[in-house]
mmCIF file of C-alpha atoms in Angstrom:
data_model
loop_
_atom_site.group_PDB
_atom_site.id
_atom_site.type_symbol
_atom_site.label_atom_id
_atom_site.label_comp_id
_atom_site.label_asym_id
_atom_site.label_seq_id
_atom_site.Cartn_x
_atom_site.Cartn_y
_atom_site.Cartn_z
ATOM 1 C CA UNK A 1 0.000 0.000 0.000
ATOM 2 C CA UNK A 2 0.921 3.606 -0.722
ATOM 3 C CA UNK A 3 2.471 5.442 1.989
ATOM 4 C CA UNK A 4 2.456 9.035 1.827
ATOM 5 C CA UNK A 5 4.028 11.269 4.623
ATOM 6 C CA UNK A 6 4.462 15.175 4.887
ATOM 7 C CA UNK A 7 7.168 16.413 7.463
ATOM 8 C CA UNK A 8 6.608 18.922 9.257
ATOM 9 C CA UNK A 9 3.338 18.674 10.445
ATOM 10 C CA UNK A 10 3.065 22.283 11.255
ATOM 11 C CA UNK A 11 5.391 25.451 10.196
ATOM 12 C CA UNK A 12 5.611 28.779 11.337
ATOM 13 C CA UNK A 13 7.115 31.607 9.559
ATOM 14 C CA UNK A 14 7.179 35.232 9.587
ATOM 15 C CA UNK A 15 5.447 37.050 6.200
ATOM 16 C CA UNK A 16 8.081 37.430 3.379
ATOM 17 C CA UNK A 17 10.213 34.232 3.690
ATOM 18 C CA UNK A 18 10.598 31.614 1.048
ATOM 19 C CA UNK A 19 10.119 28.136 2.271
ATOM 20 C CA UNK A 20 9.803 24.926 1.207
ATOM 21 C CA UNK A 21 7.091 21.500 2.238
ATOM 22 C CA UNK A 22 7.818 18.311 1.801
ATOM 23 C CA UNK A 23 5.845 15.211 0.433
ATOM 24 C CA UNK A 24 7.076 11.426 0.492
ATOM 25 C CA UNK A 25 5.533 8.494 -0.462
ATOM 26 C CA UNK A 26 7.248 4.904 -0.938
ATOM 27 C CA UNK A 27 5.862 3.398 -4.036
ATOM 28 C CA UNK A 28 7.131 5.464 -7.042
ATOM 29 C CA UNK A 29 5.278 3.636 -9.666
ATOM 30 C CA UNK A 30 2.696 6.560 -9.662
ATOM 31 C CA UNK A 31 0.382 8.303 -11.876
ATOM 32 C CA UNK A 32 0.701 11.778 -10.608
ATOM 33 C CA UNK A 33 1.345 13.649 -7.177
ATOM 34 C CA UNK A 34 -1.023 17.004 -7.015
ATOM 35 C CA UNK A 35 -0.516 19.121 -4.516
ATOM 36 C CA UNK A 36 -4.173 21.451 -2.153
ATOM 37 C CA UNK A 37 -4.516 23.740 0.496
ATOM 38 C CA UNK A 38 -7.192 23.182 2.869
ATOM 39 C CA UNK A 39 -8.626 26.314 4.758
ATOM 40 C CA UNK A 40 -10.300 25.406 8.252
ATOM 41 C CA UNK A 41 -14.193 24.153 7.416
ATOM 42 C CA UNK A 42 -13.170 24.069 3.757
ATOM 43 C CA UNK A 43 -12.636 21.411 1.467
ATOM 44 C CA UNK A 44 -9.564 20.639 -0.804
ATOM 45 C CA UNK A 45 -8.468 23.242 -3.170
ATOM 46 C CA UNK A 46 -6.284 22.089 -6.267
ATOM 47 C CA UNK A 47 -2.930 24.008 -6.311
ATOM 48 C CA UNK A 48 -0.717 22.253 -8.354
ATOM 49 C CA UNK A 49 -0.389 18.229 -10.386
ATOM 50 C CA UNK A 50 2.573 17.127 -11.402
ATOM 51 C CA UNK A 51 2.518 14.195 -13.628
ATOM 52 C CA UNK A 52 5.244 11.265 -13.246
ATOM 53 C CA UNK A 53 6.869 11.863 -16.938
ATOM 54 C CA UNK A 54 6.831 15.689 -15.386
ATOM 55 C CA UNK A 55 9.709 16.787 -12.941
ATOM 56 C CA UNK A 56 8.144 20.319 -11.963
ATOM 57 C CA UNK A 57 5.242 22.531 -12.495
ATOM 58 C CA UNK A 58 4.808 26.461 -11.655
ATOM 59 C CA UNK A 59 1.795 28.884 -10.415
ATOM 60 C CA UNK A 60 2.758 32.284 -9.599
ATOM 61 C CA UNK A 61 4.415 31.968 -6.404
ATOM 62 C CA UNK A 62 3.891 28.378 -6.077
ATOM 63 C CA UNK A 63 6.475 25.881 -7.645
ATOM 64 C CA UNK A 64 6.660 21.990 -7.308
ATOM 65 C CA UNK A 65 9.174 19.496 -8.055
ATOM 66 C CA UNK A 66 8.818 15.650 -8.153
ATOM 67 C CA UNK A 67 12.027 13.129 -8.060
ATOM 68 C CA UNK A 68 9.727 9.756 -8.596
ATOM 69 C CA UNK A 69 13.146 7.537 -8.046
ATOM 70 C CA UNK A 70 13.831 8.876 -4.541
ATOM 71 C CA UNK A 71 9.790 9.160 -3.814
ATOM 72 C CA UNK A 72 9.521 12.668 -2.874
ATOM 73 C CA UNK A 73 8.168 16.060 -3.396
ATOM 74 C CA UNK A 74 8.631 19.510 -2.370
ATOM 75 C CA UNK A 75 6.513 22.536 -2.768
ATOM 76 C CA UNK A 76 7.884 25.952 -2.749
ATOM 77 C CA UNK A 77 6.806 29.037 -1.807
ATOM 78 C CA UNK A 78 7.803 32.203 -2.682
ATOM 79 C CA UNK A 79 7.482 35.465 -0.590
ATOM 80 C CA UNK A 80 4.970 34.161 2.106
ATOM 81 C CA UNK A 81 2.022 36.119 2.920
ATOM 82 C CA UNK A 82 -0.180 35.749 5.709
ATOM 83 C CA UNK A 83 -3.094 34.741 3.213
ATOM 84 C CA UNK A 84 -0.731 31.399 2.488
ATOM 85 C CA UNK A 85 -1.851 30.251 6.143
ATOM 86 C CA UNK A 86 -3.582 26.699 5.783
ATOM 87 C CA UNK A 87 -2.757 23.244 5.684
ATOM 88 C CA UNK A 88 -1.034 21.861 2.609
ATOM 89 C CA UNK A 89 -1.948 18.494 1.434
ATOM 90 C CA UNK A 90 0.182 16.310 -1.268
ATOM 91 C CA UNK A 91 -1.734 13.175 -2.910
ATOM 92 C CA UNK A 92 -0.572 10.424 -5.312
ATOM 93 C CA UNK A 93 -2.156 8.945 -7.819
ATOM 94 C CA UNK A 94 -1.892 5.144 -8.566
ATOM 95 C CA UNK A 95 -3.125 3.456 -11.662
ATOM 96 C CA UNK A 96 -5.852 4.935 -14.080
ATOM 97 C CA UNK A 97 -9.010 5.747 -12.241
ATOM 98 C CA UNK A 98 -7.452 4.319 -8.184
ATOM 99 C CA UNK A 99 -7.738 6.491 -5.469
ATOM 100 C CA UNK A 100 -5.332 8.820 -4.328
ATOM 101 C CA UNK A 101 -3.168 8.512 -1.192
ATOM 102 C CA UNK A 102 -3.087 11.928 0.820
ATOM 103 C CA UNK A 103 -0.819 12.384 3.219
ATOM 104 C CA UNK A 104 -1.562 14.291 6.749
ATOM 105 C CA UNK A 105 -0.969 17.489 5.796
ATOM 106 C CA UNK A 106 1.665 20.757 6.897
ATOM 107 C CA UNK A 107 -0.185 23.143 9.192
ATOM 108 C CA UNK A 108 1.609 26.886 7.532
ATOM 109 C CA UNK A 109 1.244 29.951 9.444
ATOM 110 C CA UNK A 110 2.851 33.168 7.906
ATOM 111 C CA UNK A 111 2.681 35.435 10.639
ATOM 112 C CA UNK A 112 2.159 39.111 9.681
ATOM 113 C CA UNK B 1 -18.615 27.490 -13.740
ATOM 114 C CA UNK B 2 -19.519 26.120 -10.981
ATOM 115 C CA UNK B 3 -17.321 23.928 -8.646
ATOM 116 C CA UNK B 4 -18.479 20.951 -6.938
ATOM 117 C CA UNK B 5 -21.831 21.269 -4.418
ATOM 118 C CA UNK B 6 -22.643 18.983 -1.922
ATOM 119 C CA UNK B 7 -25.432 18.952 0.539
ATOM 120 C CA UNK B 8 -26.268 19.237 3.533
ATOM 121 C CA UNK B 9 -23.153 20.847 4.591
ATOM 122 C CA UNK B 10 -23.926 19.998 8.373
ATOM 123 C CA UNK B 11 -25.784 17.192 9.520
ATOM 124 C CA UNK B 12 -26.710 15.790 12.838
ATOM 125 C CA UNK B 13 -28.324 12.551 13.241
ATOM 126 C CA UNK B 14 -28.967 10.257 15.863
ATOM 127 C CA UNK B 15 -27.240 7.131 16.239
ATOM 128 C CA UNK B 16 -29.230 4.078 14.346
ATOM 129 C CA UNK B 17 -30.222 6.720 12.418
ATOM 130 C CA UNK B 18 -29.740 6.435 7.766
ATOM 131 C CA UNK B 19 -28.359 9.565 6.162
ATOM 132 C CA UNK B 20 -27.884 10.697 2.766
ATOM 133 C CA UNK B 21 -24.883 12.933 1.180
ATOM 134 C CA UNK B 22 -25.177 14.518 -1.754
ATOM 135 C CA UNK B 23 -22.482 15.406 -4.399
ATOM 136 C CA UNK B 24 -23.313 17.408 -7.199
ATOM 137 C CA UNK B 25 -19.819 17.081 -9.623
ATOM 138 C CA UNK B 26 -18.457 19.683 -12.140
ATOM 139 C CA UNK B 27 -20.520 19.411 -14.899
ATOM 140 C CA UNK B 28 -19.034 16.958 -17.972
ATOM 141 C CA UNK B 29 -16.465 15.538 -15.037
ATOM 142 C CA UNK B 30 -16.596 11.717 -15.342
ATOM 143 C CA UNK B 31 -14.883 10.691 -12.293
ATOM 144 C CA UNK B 32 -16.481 11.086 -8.905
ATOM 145 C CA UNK B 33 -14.959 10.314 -5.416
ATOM 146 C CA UNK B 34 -16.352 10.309 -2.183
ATOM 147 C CA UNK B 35 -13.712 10.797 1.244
ATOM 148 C CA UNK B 36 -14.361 10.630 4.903
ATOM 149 C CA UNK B 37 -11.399 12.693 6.593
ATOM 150 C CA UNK B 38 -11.460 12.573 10.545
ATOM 151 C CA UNK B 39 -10.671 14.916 13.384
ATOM 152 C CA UNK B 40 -6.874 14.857 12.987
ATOM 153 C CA UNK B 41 -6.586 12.172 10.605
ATOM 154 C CA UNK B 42 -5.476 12.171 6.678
ATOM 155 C CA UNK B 43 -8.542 11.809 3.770
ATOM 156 C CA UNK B 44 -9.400 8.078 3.640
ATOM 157 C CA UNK B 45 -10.473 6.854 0.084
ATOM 158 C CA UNK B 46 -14.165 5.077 0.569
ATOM 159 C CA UNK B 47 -15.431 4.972 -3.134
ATOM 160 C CA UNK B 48 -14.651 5.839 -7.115
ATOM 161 C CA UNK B 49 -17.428 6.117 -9.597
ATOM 162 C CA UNK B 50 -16.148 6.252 -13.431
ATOM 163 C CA UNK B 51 -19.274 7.712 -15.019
ATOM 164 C CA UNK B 52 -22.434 5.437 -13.013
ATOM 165 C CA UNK B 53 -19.817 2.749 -12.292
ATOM 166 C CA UNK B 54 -18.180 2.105 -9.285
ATOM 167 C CA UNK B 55 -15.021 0.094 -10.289
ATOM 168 C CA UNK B 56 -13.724 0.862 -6.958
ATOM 169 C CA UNK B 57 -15.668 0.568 -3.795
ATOM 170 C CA UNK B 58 -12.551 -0.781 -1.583
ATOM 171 C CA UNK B 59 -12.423 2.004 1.140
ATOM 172 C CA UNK B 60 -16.419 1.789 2.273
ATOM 173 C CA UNK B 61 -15.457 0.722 5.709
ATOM 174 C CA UNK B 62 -18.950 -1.964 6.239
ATOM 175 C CA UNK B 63 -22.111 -2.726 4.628
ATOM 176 C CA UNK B 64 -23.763 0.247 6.384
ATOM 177 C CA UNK B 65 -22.135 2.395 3.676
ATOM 178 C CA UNK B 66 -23.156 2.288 0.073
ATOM 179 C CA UNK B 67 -23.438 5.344 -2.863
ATOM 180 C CA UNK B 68 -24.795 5.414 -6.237
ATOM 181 C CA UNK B 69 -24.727 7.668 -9.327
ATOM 182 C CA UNK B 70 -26.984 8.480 -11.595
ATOM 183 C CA UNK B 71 -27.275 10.429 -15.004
ATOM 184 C CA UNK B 72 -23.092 10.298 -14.786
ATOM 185 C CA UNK B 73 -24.087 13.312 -12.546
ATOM 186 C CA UNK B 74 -25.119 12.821 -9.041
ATOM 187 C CA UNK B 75 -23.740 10.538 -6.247
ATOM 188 C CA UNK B 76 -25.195 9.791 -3.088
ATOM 189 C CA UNK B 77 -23.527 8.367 -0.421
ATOM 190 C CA UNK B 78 -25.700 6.652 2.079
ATOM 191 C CA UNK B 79 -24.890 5.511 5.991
ATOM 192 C CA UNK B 80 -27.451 3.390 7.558
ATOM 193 C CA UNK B 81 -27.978 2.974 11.089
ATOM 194 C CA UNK B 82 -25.421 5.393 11.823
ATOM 195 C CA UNK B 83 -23.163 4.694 14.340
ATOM 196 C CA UNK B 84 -20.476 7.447 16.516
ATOM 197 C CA UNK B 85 -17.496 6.305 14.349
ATOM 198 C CA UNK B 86 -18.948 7.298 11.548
ATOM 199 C CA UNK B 87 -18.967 11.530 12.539
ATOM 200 C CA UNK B 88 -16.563 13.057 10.173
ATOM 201 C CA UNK B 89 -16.042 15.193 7.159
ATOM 202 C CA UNK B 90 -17.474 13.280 4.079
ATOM 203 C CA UNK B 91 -15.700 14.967 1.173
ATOM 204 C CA UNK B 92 -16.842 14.668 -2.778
ATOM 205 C CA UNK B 93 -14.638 15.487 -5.679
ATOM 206 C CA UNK B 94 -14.897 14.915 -9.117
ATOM 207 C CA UNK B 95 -12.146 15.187 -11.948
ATOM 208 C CA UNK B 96 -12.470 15.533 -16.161
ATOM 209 C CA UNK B 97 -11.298 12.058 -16.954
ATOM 210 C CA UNK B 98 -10.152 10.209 -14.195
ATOM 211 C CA UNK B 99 -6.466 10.195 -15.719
ATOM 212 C CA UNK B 100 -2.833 11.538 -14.799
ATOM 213 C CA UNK B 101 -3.810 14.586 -16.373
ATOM 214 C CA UNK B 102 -7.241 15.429 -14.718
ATOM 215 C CA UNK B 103 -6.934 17.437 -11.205
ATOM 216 C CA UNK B 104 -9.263 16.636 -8.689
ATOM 217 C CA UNK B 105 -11.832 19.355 -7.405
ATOM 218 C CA UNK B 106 -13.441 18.698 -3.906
ATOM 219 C CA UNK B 107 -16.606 20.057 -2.460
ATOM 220 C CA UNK B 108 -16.510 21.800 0.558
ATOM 221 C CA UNK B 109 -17.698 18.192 2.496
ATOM 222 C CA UNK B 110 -20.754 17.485 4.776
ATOM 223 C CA UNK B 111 -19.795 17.257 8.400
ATOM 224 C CA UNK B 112 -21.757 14.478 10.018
ATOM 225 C CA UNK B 113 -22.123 14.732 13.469
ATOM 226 C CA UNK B 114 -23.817 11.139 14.648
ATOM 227 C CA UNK B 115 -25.289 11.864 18.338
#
C-alpha cells in the first residue's frame, strides 16, 4: 500500500520568507502527485499536479518538483504572505481511475 | 462554472439513524470520489465512480455504507444505522477524466455529526 508522509506537520514563519514543504511516499510507480490547500471548514483546493513523466510545475508563487526515483516532493513558496496560512496536502495517484493517497498534511502559518 | 456542491453541509443525526450525502460534480467531469477525513486524521479513500460505475468501492469501511450515481451526474452516499465512528467530514470530488492529467476538485464536504 501507498504510503504518503508530509514532514513537518506544522510550520511557522514570519510574512516574506521563502520556504519549502515536503511530500514522500514509498511506491514510485505513480500516476501523478497534485498538490491542495485546505482552509479550516473548507474542502480541498487544487494548487498544483505534477505528472510522473513531469519533474516540476509552476503557479505564480507556487512551484513543485517531483524526483519519482527517490519518492519525494517539495513545494515551494515564494514570498509568504499571511493569506498562504492553511494546511497543505500532497496526494498520489496510482493506476488509471485508483484512489489517491493523501498524506496528513503541513499546518503553515505566515505570521504578519 | 460552478465547482463541486454537496449537501447538507452539516448534519446531525442520531445514532441508528440512515443519512444521505449529496455530491453534485463539475458538470461533464466523469470521475467522482467520495472521502471521509477525521478529526486529525489524513482523507481516507471510501469509493470511485467512473461515469455510473463504481469500479472501486474498496475504502467503504462496512455494509452500512453504500453510494450510487446516476445520469453520470449525481452521487449519493448513504450511511445506515449510523453509528459514533462514523462523525466526520465526508468529502466529494470529481475530476475531467479520471487520468494523470485530470486534477481533482473537492466540495466543501458534509460534516456528520452522529449523536
Amino acid at each position: 500500500k501507498q504510503e504518503v508522509t508530509q514532514i513537518p506537520a506544522a510550520l511557522s514563519v514570519p510574512e516574506g520568507e521563502n520556504l519549502v514543504l515536503n511530500c514522500s511516499f514509498t511506491d514510485s510507480a505513480i500516476y501523478n502527485l497534485q498538490w491542495f490547500r485546505q482552509d479550516p471548514g473548507k474542502g480541498l483546493t487544487s494548487l498544483l499536479l505534477i505528472q510522473s513523466s513531469q519533474r516540476e510545475q509552476t503557479s505564480g508563487r507556487l512551484n513543485a518538483s517531483l524526483d519519482k526515483s527517490s519518492g519525494r516532493s517539495t513545494l515551494y513558496i515564494a514570498a509568504s504572505q499571511p493569506g498562504d496560512s492553511a494546511t497543505y496536502l500532497c496526494a498520489v495517484k496510482k493506476g488509471t481511475g485508483n484512489q489517491f493517497y493523501f498524506g496528513t498534511g503541513t499546518s503553515l502559518t505566515v505570521i504578519p | 462554472g460552478a465547482g463541486v456542491s454537496q449537501s447538507p453541509s452539516n448534519k446531525v443525526t442520531e445514532k441508528g439513524k440512515d443519512v444521505e450525502l449529496r455530491c453534485d460534480p463539475i458538470s461533464g467531469h466523469t470521475a467522482l470520489y467520495w472521502y471521509r477525513q477525521s478529526l486529525g486524521q489524513g482523507l481516507e479513500f471510501l469509493i470511485y465512480f467512473q461515469g455510473n460505475s463504481a469500479p472501486d468501492k474498496s475504502g467503504l469501511p462496512s455494509d452500512r455504507f453504500s453510494a450510487e450515481r446516476t445520469g453520470g451526474s449525481v452521487s449519493t452516499l448513504t450511511i445506515q444505522r449510523t453509528q459514533q465512528e462514523d462523525s466526520a467530514v465526508y468529502l466529494c470530488a470529481s475530476s475531467l477524466l479520471g487520468d494523470s492529467r485530470s486534477p481533482l476538485h473537492f466540495g466543501n464536504g458534509t460534516r456528520l455529526t452522529v449523536t
